[in-house]
Each structure stands twice: as structure tokens, then as C-alpha cells.
Coordinates of C-alpha atoms and ligand atoms in Angstrom, one line a residue:
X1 CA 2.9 -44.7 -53.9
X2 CA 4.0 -41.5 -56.3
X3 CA 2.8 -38.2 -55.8
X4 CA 3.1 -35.8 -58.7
X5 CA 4.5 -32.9 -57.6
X6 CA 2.3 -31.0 -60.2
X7 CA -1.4 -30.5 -59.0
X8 CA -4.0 -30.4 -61.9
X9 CA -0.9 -30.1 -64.1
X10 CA 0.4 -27.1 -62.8
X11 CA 3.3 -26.6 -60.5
X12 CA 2.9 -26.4 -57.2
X13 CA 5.0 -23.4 -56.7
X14 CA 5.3 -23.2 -53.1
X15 CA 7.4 -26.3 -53.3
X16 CA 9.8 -23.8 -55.7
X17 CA 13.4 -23.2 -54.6
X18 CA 14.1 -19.5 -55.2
X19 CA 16.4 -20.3 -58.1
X20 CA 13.9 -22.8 -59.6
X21 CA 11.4 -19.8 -59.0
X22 CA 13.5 -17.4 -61.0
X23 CA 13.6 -20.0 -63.8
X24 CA 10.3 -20.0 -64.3
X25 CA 9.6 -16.2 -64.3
X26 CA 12.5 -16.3 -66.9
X27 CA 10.1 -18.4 -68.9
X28 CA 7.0 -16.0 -68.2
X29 CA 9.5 -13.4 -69.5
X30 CA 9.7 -11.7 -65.9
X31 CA 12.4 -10.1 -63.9
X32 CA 14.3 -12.5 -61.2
X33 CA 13.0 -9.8 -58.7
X34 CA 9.9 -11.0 -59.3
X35 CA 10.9 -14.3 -58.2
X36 CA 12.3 -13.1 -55.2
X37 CA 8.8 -10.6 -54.3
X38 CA 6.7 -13.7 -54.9
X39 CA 9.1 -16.0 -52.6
X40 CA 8.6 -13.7 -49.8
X41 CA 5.1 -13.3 -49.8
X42 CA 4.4 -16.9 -50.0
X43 CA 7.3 -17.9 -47.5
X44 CA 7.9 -14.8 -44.9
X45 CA 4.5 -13.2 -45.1
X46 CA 2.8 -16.2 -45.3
X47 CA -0.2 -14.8 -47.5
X48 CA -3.2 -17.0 -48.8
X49 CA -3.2 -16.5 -52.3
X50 CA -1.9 -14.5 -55.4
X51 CA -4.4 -11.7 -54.6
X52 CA -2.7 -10.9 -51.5
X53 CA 0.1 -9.7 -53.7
X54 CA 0.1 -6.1 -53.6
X55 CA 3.3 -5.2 -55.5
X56 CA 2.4 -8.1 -57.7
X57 CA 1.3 -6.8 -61.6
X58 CA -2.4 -7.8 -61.9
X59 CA -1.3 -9.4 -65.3
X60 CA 1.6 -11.6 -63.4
X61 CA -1.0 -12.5 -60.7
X62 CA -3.0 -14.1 -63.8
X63 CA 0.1 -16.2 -65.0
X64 CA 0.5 -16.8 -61.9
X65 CA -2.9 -18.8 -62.0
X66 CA -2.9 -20.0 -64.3
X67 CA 0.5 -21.3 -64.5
X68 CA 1.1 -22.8 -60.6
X69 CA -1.1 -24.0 -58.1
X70 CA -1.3 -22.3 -55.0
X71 CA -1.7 -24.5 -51.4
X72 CA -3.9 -23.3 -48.7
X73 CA -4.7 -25.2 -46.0
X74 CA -8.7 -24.6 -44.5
X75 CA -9.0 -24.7 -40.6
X76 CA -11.7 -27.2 -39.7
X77 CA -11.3 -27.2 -36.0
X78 CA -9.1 -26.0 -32.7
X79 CA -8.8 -27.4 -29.8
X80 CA -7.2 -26.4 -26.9
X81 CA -5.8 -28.1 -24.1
X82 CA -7.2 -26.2 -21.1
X83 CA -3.8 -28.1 -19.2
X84 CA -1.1 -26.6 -20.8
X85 CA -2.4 -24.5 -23.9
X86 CA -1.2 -27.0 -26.4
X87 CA -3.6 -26.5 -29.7
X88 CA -4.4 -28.9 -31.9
X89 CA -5.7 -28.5 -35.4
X90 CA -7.2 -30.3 -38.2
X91 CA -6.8 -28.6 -41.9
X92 CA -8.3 -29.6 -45.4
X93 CA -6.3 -30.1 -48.1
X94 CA -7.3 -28.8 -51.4
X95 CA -8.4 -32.5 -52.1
X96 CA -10.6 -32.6 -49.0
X97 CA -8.3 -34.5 -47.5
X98 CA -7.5 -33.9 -43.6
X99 CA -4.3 -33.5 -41.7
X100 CA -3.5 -32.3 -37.8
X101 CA -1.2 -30.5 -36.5
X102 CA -0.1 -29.4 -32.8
X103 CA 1.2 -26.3 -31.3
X104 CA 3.2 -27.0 -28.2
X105 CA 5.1 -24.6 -25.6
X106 CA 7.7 -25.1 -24.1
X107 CA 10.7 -23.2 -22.0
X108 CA 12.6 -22.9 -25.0
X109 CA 10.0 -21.9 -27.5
X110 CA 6.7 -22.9 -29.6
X111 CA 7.1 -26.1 -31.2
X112 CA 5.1 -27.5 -33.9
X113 CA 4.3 -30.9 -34.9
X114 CA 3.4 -31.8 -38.5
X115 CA 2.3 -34.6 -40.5
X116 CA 4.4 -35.9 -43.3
X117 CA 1.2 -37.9 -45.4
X118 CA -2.0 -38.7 -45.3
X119 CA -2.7 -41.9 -43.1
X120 CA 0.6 -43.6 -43.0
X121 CA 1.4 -47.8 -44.3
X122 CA 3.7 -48.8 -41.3
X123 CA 1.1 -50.2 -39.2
X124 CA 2.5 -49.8 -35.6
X125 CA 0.5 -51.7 -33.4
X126 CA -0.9 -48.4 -30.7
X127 CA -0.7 -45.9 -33.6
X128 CA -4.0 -44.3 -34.5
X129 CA -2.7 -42.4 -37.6
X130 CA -2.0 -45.9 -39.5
X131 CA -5.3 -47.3 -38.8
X132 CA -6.5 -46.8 -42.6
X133 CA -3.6 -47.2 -44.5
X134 CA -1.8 -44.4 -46.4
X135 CA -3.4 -42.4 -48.9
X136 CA -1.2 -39.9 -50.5
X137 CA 2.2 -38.1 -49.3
X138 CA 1.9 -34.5 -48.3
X139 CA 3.4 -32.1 -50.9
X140 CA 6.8 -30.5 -49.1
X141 CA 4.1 -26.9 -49.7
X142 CA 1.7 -28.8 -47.2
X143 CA 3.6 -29.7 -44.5
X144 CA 5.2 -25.6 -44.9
X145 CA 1.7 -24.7 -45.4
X146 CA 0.8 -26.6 -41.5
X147 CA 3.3 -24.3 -40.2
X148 CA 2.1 -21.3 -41.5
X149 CA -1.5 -22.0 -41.0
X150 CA -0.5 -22.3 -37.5
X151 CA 1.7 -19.4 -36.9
X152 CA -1.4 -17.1 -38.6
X153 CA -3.6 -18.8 -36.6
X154 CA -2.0 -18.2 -33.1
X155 CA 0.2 -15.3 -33.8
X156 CA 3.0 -16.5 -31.9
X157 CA 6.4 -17.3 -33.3
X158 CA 7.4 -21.3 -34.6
X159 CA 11.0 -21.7 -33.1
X160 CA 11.1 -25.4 -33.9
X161 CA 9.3 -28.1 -35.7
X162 CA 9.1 -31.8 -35.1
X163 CA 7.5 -33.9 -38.3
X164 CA 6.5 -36.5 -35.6
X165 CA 2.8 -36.4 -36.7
X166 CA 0.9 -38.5 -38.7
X167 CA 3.0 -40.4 -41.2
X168 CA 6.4 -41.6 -42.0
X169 CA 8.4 -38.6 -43.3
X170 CA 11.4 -41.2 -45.0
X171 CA 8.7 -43.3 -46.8
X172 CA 7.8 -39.1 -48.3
X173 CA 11.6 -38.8 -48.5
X174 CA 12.3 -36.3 -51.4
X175 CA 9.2 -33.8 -50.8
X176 CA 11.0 -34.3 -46.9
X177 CA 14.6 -33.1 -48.3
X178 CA 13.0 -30.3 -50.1
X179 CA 10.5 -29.1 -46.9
X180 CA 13.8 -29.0 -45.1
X181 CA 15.8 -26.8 -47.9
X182 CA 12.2 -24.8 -47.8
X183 CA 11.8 -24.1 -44.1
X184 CA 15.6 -23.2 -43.7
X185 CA 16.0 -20.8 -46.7
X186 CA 17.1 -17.5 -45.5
X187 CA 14.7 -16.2 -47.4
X188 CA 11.6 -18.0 -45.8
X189 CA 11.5 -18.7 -42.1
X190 CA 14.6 -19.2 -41.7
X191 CA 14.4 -22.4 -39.3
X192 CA 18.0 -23.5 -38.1
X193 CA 18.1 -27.2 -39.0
X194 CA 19.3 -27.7 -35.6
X195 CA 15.6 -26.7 -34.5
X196 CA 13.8 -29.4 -36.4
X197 CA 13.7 -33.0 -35.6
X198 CA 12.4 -36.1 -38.0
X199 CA 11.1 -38.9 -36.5
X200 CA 11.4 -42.2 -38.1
X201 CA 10.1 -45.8 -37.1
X202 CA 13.5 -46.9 -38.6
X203 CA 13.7 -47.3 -42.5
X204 CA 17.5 -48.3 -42.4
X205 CA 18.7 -47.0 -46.0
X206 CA 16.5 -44.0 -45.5
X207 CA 18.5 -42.9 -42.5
X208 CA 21.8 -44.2 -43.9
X209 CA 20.7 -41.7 -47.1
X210 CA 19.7 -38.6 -45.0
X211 CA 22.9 -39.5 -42.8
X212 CA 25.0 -39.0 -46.1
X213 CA 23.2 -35.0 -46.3
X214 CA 24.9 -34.1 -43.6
X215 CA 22.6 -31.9 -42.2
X216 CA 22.4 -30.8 -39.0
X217 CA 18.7 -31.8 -37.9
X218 CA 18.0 -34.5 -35.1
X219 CA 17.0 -37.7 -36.0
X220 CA 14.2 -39.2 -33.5
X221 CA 14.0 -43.2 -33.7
X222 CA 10.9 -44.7 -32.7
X223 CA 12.8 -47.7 -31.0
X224 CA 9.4 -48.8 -28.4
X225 CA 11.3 -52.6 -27.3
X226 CA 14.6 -53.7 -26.7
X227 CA 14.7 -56.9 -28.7
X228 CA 14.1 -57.6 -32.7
X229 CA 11.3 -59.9 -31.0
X230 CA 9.6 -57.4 -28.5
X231 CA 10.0 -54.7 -31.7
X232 CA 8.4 -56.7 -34.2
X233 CA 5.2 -57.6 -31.7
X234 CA 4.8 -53.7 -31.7
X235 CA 6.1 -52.5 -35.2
X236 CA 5.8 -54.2 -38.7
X237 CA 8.9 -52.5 -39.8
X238 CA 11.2 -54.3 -38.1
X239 CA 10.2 -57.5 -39.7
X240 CA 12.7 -55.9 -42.2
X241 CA 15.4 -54.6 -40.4
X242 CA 16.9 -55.9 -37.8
X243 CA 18.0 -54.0 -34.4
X244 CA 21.2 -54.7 -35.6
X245 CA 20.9 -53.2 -38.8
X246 CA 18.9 -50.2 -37.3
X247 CA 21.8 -49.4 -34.3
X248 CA 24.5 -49.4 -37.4
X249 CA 22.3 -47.1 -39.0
X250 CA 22.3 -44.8 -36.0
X251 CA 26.0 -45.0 -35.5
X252 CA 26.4 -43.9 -39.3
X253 CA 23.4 -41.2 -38.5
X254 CA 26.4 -39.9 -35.7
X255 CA 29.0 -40.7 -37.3
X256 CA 28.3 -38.3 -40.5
X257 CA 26.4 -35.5 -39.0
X258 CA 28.1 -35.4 -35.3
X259 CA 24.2 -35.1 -34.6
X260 CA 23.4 -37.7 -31.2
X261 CA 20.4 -39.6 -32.1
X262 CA 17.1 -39.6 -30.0
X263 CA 15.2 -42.8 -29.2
X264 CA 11.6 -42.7 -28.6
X265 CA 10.5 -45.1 -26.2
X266 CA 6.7 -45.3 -26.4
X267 CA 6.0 -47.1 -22.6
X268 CA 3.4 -50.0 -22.6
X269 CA 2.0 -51.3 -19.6
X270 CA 3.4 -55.2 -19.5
X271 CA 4.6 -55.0 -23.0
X272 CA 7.5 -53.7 -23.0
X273 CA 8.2 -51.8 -19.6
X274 CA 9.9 -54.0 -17.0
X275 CA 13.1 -54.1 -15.6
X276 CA 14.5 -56.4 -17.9
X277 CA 13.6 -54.4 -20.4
X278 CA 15.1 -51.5 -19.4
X279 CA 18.4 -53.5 -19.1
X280 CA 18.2 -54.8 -22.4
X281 CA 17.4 -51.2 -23.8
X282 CA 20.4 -49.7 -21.7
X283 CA 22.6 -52.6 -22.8
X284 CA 21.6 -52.2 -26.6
X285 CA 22.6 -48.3 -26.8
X286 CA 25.1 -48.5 -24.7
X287 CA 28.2 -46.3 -26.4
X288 CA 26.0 -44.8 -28.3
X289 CA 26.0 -41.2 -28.5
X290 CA 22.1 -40.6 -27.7
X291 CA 19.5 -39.4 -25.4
X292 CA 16.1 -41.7 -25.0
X293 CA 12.6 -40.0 -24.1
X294 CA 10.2 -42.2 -22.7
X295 CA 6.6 -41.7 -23.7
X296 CA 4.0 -43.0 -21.5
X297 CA 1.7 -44.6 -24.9
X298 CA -1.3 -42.8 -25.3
X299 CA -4.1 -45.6 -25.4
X300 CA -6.6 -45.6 -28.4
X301 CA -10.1 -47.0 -28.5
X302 CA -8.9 -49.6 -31.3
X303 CA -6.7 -51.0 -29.6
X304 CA -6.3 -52.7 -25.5
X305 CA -2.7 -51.1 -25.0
X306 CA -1.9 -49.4 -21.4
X307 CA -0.5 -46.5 -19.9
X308 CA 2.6 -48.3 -17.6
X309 CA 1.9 -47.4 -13.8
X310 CA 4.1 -44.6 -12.9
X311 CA 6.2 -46.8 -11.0
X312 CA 7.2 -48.5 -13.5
X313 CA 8.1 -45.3 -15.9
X314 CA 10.2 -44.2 -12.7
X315 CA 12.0 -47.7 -12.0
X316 CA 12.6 -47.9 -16.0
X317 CA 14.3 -44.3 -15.8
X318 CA 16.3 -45.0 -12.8
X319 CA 18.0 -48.2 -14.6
X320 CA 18.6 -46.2 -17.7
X321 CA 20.3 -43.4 -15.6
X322 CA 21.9 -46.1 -13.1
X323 CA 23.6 -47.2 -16.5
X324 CA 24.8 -43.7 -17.6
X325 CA 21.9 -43.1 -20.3
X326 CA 20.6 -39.6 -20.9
X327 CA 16.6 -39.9 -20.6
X328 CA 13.8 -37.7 -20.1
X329 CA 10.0 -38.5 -20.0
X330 CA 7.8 -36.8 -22.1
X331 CA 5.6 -34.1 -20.6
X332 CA 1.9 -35.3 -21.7
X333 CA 1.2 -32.7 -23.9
X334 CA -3.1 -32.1 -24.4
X335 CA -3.8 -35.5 -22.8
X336 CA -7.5 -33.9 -22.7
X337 CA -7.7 -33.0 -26.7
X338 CA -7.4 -36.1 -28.4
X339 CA -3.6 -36.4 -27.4
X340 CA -2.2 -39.4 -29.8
X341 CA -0.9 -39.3 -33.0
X342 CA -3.7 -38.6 -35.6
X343 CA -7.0 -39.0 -33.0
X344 CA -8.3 -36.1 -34.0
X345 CA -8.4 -36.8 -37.4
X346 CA -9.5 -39.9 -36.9
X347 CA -12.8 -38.6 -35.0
X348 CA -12.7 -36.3 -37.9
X349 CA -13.4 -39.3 -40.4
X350 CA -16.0 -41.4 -38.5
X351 CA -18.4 -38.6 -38.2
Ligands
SAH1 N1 6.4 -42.4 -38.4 C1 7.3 -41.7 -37.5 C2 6.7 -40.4 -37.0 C3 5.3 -40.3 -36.5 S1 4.9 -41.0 -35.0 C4 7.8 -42.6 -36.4 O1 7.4 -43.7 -36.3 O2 8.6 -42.1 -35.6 C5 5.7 -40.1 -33.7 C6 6.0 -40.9 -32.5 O3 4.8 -41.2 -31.7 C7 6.6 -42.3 -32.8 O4 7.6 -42.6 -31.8 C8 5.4 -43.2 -32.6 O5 5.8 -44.5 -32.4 C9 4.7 -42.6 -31.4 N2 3.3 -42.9 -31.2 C10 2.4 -43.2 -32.1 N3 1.2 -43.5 -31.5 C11 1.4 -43.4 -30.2 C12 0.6 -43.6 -29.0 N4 -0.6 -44.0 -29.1 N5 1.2 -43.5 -27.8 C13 2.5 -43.1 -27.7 N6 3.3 -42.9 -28.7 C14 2.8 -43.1 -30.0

């Protein structure tokens, strides 16, 4: 699918590098200044609209309109965990189109999960967000404009991003590239790419392309079984590529950012969470430079899959450590607020 990156024929112009930005006030006839006043107000003061402006010229605000299309997201609903605070929003796109987005806090700082598209087309087997197919990639200005909707919203600062919400950010991979350029401009927020992970269900020459941009993110691969057989029961995608194919691709990943990889290890109860399957994961990283976070798999309605008993998340931890493996489990973040990956959109739609 293509998205225009022009909305109603005009430019989007929150997805503007500064220097592209300057280029088109050079064509309005305007100062580069002006470039840089509007940049800031859409990307550091995070305003609304044009009219927000208030060193803007009336007269630029109405080129402005009439020239660009300015993204703002519209808050349809909050909720909040009552466990640990986490948030979790649903916005409307100017197409009445809906997205969520969570608010996590950690230790470290206030994390933020975005979507990367509308829907998604990979079709994991426990995913609510891919339940209805894909219907348009987000703009690189709406997955910016999640993160400032949120950071209005709650006040508090974003210190990192994860674009581990609904979607598959490398099947939206140049508005991705750009987001990224976005979010870490020194004149926006100023994210360190080292604060911002991608997660990807593994679209091998995706990752071997953002490998070869040597940036310094973290790559998060949704990995969820230990064998191309056990994968492909859970995951569509790796009907394409094999596990073979996908652990050369993280190597690369490693190998041309110094970056260690993340798998994500989504646990299902008598799918894919015995013993043997923790050998056959340990054995299939091993001497990789990586760290694995298991996530007990949030169950949906659609679908039968369970939460593994806790014993088994502990005994599948214990052989990953026993065999030298960095792993974590996931803290259940808002188990009580619609917790998985695009539920609360998905509520949102069958009203
Ligand atoms: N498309 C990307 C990012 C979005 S999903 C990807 O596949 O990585 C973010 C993570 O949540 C992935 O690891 C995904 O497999 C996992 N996930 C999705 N639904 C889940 C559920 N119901 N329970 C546990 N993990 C889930």
C-alpha cells in the first residue's frame, strides 16, 4: 500500500526536515528564520495549529494554510491503569481513523509506545491489532504527533519511545526513517536514538536496510518460537524467511550498528513454553550478542491463546540464564486497561 505523503494535496509539513522547511519558505518568498520559528513551534512547543503562532505574520499563517496540512491528533478516550499508572489513549486521525498509544513509567523514565499504521497485514496469530487487516500507514507527523498528544496530555516528560504498537513500522519503512530523523533533530525533542527501540516481526531485508543506517536505535525482534515450524504456527511472516535467514539478519543488525538485538518472546501456555523450548531458543541465539524479554501473551477474546503458568515463565528463565542468556520478563504493564496490542482500539471499532 502507498501513502501520499501530501494530504488533500498539500504537504504535510510536520513531516518537513528543517532544511526541506526552509526550502519551501524560500518558495513563499520568506526568511529561513521563519522556517526555523515554525519548526519550533510545531516540534518543541508542540502547538495545535498555525493560530498558536504568535510571532507568526497573520499573512504567513494564511500560506501556511493554505499551502501545508497541519496534523492534530483528537483524544477520544484515557484510561488509566489504577495498578501502575500506565495510560492508554485512543486518538483520531484527521481521516477519522483511530490509533492508541500508551504512557508507561518506569525507573529510568516515561516511555511511550506508538503505532506505526493503521491495523497492520502480518497476521500474528494472538495479535489483536491485525485482526482487520491494514488500512493505511501512519504519516512519520502522526506517529510525532502520538507523542506530543501525550506529553500535552500528561505533562510529564517522554524520555524514550518504543514503536511496538499497533503495526509493523518496516512494512511503513521510509515515513519510519524520517520519524526517526524527526524525533532526534536537535531542534525538536531531541530524543537520543539510543532511547527509542523498533520492534519488528522480522522483515529480513528491512532490517538488513536499517542495519546499513547505522543508527544507534535498538532493534526489538518479535522471535515468539524457537523453530521455523513453531514460528510459522504463530506468525505468517516466517513463511518467508527462515530463522536462519532472520538470525543472519540480526548478526548484520550487530555487526553494523554495535547495537545488541532484543528478542521478544511472547510466552504461550503449551505453545511454545516448555523446556525444550527454552533449549532450542537458548541454543538458537547462542553467541549472539542479545538480551531476550519474555512476555507472558496477553490473551484476546478472538482467539483461545494462554497465559503460561508462572512456573513455567520461571523454569523457561532459569534455562535461558543456566545457558548464559541475558533475560528479563516483562512487567505487565495496564493488565486492567485493555493491555494487548491494539484492544482498545479494537473495542473502539465494534461499538
Ligand atoms: N509489528 C511489530 C511491532 C508491534 S507488536 C512486531 O511484530 O514486533 C509488539 C510486540 O507485542 C511484538 O513482539 C508482538 O508479537 C507482541 N504482541 C502482540 N500481541 C500480543 C499479545 N496479545 N500478547 C503478547 N504479546 C503480543
Amino acid at each position: 500500500m502507498e501513502t501520499s505523503d501530501k494530504i488533500n494535496d498539500r504537504i504535510d509539513i510536520k513531516s518537513l526536515t528543517l532544511e526541506e522547511l526552509k526550502a519551501e519558505m524560500e518558495n513563499l518568498s520568506e526568511k529561513p528564520f521563519r522556517a526555523v520559528q515554525l519548526y519550533q513551534w510545531m516540534h518543541r512547543k508542540l502547538v495545535r495549529g498555525y493560530d498558536e503562532m504568535s510571532n507568526i505574520p497573520a499573512a504567513l499563517k494564511e500560506k501556511c494554510k493554505i499551502g501545508f496540512q497541519y496534523t492534530a491528533l483528537q483524544l477520544l478516550e484515557v484510561q488509566e491503569s489504577k495498578n501502575d499508572g500506565t495510560k492508554k489513549y485512543l486518538f483520531a486521525l484527521a481521516d477519522g481513523n483511530v490509533v492508541e498509544t500508551v504512557l508507561m513509567h518506569y525507573k529510568h523514565g516515561n516511555s511511550v509506545c506508538i503505532s506505526s499504521q493503521v491495523g497492520c497485514r502480518m497476521g500474528c496469530k494472538f495479535c489483536a491489532s491485525t485482526l482487520d487487516g491494514l488500512k493505511r500507514n501512519l504519516l512519520p507527523s502522526e506517529m510525532l504527533d502520538q507523542i506530543y498528544a501525550v506529553t500535552l496530555e500528561s505533562g510529564e516528560r517522554v524520555s524514550h519511545v518504543v514503536v511496538m504498537g499497533t503495526g509493523e513500522p518496516l512494512d511503513n519503512f521510509d515515513h519510519l526513517l524520517r520519524f526517526i530523523t524527526l524525533l532526534t533533530d536537535e531542534n525538536g525533542l531531541h530524543l537520543s536514538q539510543r532511547n527509542l527501540t523498533v520492534s519488528t516481526c522480522g522483515i529480513v531485508p528491512k532490517m538488513r536496510k536499517l542495519a546499513q543506517k547505522k543508527l544507534q536505535i535498538t532493534l526489538a525482534l518479535s522471535l515468539h518460537g524457537a523453530t521455523d515450524e513453531k514460528r510459522r504456527e504463530l506468525m505468517p511472516i516466517a513463511n518467508t524467511y527462515s530463522l536462519a535467514q532472520l538470525m543472519e539478519a540480526c548478526a548484520y543488525y550487530f555487526e553494523q550498528t554495535g547495537r545488541r538485538i532484543t528478542f521478544e518472546y511472547s510466552l504461550v501456555r503449551q505453545v511454545n513454553d516448555s523446556r525444550e523450548d527454552a533449549r532450542l531458543l537458548a541454543e538458537l541465539i547462542r553467541g549472539l550478542n542479545c538480551h531476550v524479554n519474555l512476555i507472558p501473551v496477553n490473551p484476546i477474546k478472538e482467539r483461545h491463546y494462554v497465559q503460561s503458568e508462572k512456573q513455567a515463565v520461571a523454569a523457561f528463565q532459569d534455562r535461558l540464564i543456566k545457558s548464559g542468556i541475558n533475560v528479563t520478563v516483562r512487567r505487565e504493564m495496564g493488565r486492567d486497561i485493555d493491555g494487548a496490542c491494539g484492544q482498545l482500539r479494537r473495542r473502539f471499532l465494534e461499538k
